[in-house]
XYZ file of C-alpha atoms in Angstrom:
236
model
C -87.959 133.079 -16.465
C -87.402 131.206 -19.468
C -84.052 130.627 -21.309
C -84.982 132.908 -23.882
C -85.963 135.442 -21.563
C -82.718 135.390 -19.794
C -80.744 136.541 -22.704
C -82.797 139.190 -23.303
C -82.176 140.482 -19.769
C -78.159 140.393 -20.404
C -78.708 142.487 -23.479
C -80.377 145.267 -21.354
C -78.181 144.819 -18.317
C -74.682 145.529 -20.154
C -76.034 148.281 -22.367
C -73.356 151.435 -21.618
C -75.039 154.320 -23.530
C -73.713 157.784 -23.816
C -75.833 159.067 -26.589
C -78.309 162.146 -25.959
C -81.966 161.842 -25.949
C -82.324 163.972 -29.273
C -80.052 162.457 -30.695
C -81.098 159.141 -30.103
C -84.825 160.077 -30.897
C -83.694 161.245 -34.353
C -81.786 157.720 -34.707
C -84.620 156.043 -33.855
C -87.412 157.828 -36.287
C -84.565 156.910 -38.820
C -84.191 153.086 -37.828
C -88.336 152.413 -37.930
C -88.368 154.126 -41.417
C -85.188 151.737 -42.489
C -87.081 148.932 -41.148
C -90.527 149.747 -42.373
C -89.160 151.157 -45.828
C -90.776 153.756 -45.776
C -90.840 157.577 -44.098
C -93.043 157.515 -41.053
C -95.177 160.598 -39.264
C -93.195 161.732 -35.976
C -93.500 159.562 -33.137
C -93.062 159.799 -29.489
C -90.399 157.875 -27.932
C -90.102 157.059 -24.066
C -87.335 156.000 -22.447
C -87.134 152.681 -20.259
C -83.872 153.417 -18.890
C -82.039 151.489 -21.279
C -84.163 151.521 -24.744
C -86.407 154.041 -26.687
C -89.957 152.654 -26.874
C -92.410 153.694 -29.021
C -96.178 153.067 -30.984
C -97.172 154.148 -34.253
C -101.410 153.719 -34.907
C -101.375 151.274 -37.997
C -98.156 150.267 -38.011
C -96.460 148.535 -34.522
C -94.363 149.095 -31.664
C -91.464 149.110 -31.700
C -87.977 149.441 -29.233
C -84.415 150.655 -30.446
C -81.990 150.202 -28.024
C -80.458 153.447 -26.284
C -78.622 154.405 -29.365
C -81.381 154.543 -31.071
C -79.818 152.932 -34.369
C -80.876 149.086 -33.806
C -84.505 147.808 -33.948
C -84.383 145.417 -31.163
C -88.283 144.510 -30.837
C -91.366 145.376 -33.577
C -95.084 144.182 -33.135
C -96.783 145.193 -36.194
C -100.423 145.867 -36.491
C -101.764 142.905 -38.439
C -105.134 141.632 -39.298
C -105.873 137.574 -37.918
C -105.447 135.009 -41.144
C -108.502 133.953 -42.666
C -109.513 130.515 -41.812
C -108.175 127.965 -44.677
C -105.239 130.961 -45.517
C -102.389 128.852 -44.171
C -98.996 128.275 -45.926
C -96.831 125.400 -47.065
C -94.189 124.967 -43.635
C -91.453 125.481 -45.890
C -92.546 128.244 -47.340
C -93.189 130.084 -43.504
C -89.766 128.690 -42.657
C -88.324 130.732 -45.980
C -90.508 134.089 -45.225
C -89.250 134.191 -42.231
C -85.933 133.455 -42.561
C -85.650 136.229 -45.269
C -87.252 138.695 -42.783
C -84.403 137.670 -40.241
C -82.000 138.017 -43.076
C -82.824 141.651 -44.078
C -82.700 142.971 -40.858
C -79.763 141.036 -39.176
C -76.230 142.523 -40.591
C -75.244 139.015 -40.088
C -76.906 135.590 -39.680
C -73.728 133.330 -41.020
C -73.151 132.557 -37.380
C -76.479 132.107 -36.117
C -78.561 128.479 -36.279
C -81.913 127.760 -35.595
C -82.693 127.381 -31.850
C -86.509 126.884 -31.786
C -89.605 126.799 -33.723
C -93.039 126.907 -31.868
C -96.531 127.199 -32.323
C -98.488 130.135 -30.253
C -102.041 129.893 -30.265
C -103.095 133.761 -29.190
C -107.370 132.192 -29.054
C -107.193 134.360 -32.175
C -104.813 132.970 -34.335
C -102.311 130.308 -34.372
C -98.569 131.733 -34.955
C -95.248 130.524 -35.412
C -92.503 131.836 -33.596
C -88.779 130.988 -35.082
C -85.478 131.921 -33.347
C -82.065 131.734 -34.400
C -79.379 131.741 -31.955
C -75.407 132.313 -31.999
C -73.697 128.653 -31.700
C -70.017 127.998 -31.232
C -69.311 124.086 -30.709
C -72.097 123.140 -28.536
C -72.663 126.536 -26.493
C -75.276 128.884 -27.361
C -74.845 132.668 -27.148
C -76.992 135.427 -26.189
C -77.370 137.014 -29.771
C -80.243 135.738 -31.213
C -83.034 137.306 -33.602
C -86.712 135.731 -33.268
C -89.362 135.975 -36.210
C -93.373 136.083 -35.649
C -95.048 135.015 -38.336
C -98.782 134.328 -38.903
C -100.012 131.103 -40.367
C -100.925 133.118 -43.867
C -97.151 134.274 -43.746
C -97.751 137.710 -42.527
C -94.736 138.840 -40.207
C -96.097 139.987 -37.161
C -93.431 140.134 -34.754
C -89.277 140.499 -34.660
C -86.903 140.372 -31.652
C -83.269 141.031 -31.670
C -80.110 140.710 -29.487
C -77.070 142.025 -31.014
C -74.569 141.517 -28.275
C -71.097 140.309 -29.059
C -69.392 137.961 -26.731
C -65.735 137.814 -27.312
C -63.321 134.830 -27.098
C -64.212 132.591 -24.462
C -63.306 128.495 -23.896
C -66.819 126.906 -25.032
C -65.321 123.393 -24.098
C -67.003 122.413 -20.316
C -65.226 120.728 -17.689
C -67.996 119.710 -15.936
C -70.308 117.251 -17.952
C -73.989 117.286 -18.637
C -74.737 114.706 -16.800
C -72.982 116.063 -13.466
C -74.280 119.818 -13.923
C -77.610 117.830 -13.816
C -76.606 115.992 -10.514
C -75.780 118.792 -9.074
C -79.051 120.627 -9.706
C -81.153 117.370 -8.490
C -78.898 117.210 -5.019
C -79.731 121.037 -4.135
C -83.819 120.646 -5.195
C -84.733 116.871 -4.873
C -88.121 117.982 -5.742
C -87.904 119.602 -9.060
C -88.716 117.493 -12.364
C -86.623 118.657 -15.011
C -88.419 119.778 -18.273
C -85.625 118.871 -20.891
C -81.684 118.251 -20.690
C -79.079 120.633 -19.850
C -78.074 123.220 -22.314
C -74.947 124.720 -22.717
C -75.465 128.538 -22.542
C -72.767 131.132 -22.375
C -74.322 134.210 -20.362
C -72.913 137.638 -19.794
C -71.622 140.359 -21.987
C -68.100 140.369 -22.866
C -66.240 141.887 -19.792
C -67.951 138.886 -17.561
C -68.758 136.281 -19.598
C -69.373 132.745 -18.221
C -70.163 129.328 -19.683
C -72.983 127.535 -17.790
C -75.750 124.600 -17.890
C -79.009 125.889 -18.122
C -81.970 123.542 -16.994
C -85.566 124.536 -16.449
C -87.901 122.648 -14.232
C -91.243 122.791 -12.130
C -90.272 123.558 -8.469
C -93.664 122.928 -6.751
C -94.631 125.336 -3.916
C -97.661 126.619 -1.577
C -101.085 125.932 -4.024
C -98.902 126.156 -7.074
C -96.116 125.095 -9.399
C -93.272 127.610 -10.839
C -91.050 126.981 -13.831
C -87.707 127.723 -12.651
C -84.048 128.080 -14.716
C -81.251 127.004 -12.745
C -77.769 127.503 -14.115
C -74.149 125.564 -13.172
C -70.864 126.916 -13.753
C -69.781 124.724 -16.560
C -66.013 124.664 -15.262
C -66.131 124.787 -11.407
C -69.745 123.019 -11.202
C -70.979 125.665 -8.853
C -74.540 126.332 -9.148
C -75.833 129.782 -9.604
């Protein structure tokens, strides 16, 4: 499980959701047609526990979370670029940067976390994430943009969580949360340095290092996250 993957899981683990299934469909219908800009035929919505999930032929999937008001994931229904249709990078960085704008309530406290090229064997794609960022810790709220090489968006994730006041300054250095990793697997080879992550929700909160490396095992090799407790240098 990568990084990015990991905050994604906190969002779904600390939803508390009271509101009723009609209700929430009805939110939902409302939230793709906000999103889309447009009215929409029915759809039918299943629930995953946690979110509303749902497809609509021609247009995308797309989740709400269990409220039903929030678009937290949309896959549109998009056509490859032609070959030679490929935009200026600043002008895919802009596109998609106005897509995250229009459909975040607020991006002043989000920065950009990564940019990366996906090659589906169809289609090469850019996928651009912004990330909450207070001193040098990132936070699980983040919004990530899809966007095909021709600057058609095909793809939008978002984590709305809000993490409260917490100390982002770490007790334990880089450099030691690293140690510590190494001592407990000597065999791992770390992929990049540690990053300061705060994971949770806001009841539990915690400030960690977050470092991702190949653990080699049986006929294979796994990409593993392991995580240190920024302040007692515990690893989790």
């Amino acid at each position: 499980m990568n990084k990015k993957e990991i905050v994604k899981v906190i969002r779904s683990a600390s939803v508390t959701c009271t509101t009723s299934t009609s209700e929430a469909n009805t939110n939902s219908e409302i939230a793709v047609a906000d999103f889309v800009g447009h009215q929409l035929p029915p759809a039918k919505w299943t629930s995953d526990g946690g979110d509303w999930l749902t497809y609509i032929p021609g247009v995308g999937a797309f989740t709400t979370d269990c409220s039903g008001k929030t678009i937290v994931t949309a896959t549109f229904d998009t056509v490859d670029a032609a070959v030679g249709q490929t935009l200026d990078e600043s002008l895919l960085l802009e596109k998609a940067s106005a897509f995250a704008a229009l459909h975040v309530p607020d991006m002043t406290t989000l920065f950009k976390y990564s940019d990366t090229e996906i090659d589906h064997g169809s289609g090469l794609e850019r996928s651009l994430t912004w990330r909450e960022k207070r001193g040098s810790a990132w936070f699980p709220k983040f919004v990530e943009v899809g966007i095909k090489m021709d600057g058609v968006i095909d793809g939008f994730s978002y984590n709305p969580i809000t993490i409260g006041s917490i100390n982002v300054r770490p007790t334990i250095s880089a450099s030691t949360a690293k140690a510590i990793v190494l001592k407990a697997h000597p065999s791992i080879q770390l992929k990049a340095p540690p990053e300061l992550d705060v994971v949770g929700d806001s009841s539990d909160a915690q400030l960690v290092w977050v470092m991702t490396g190949d653990e080699p095992s049986y006929m294979d090799v796994n990409l593993v996250d392991y995580s240190v407790d920024a302040q007692t240098g515990s690893l989790q």
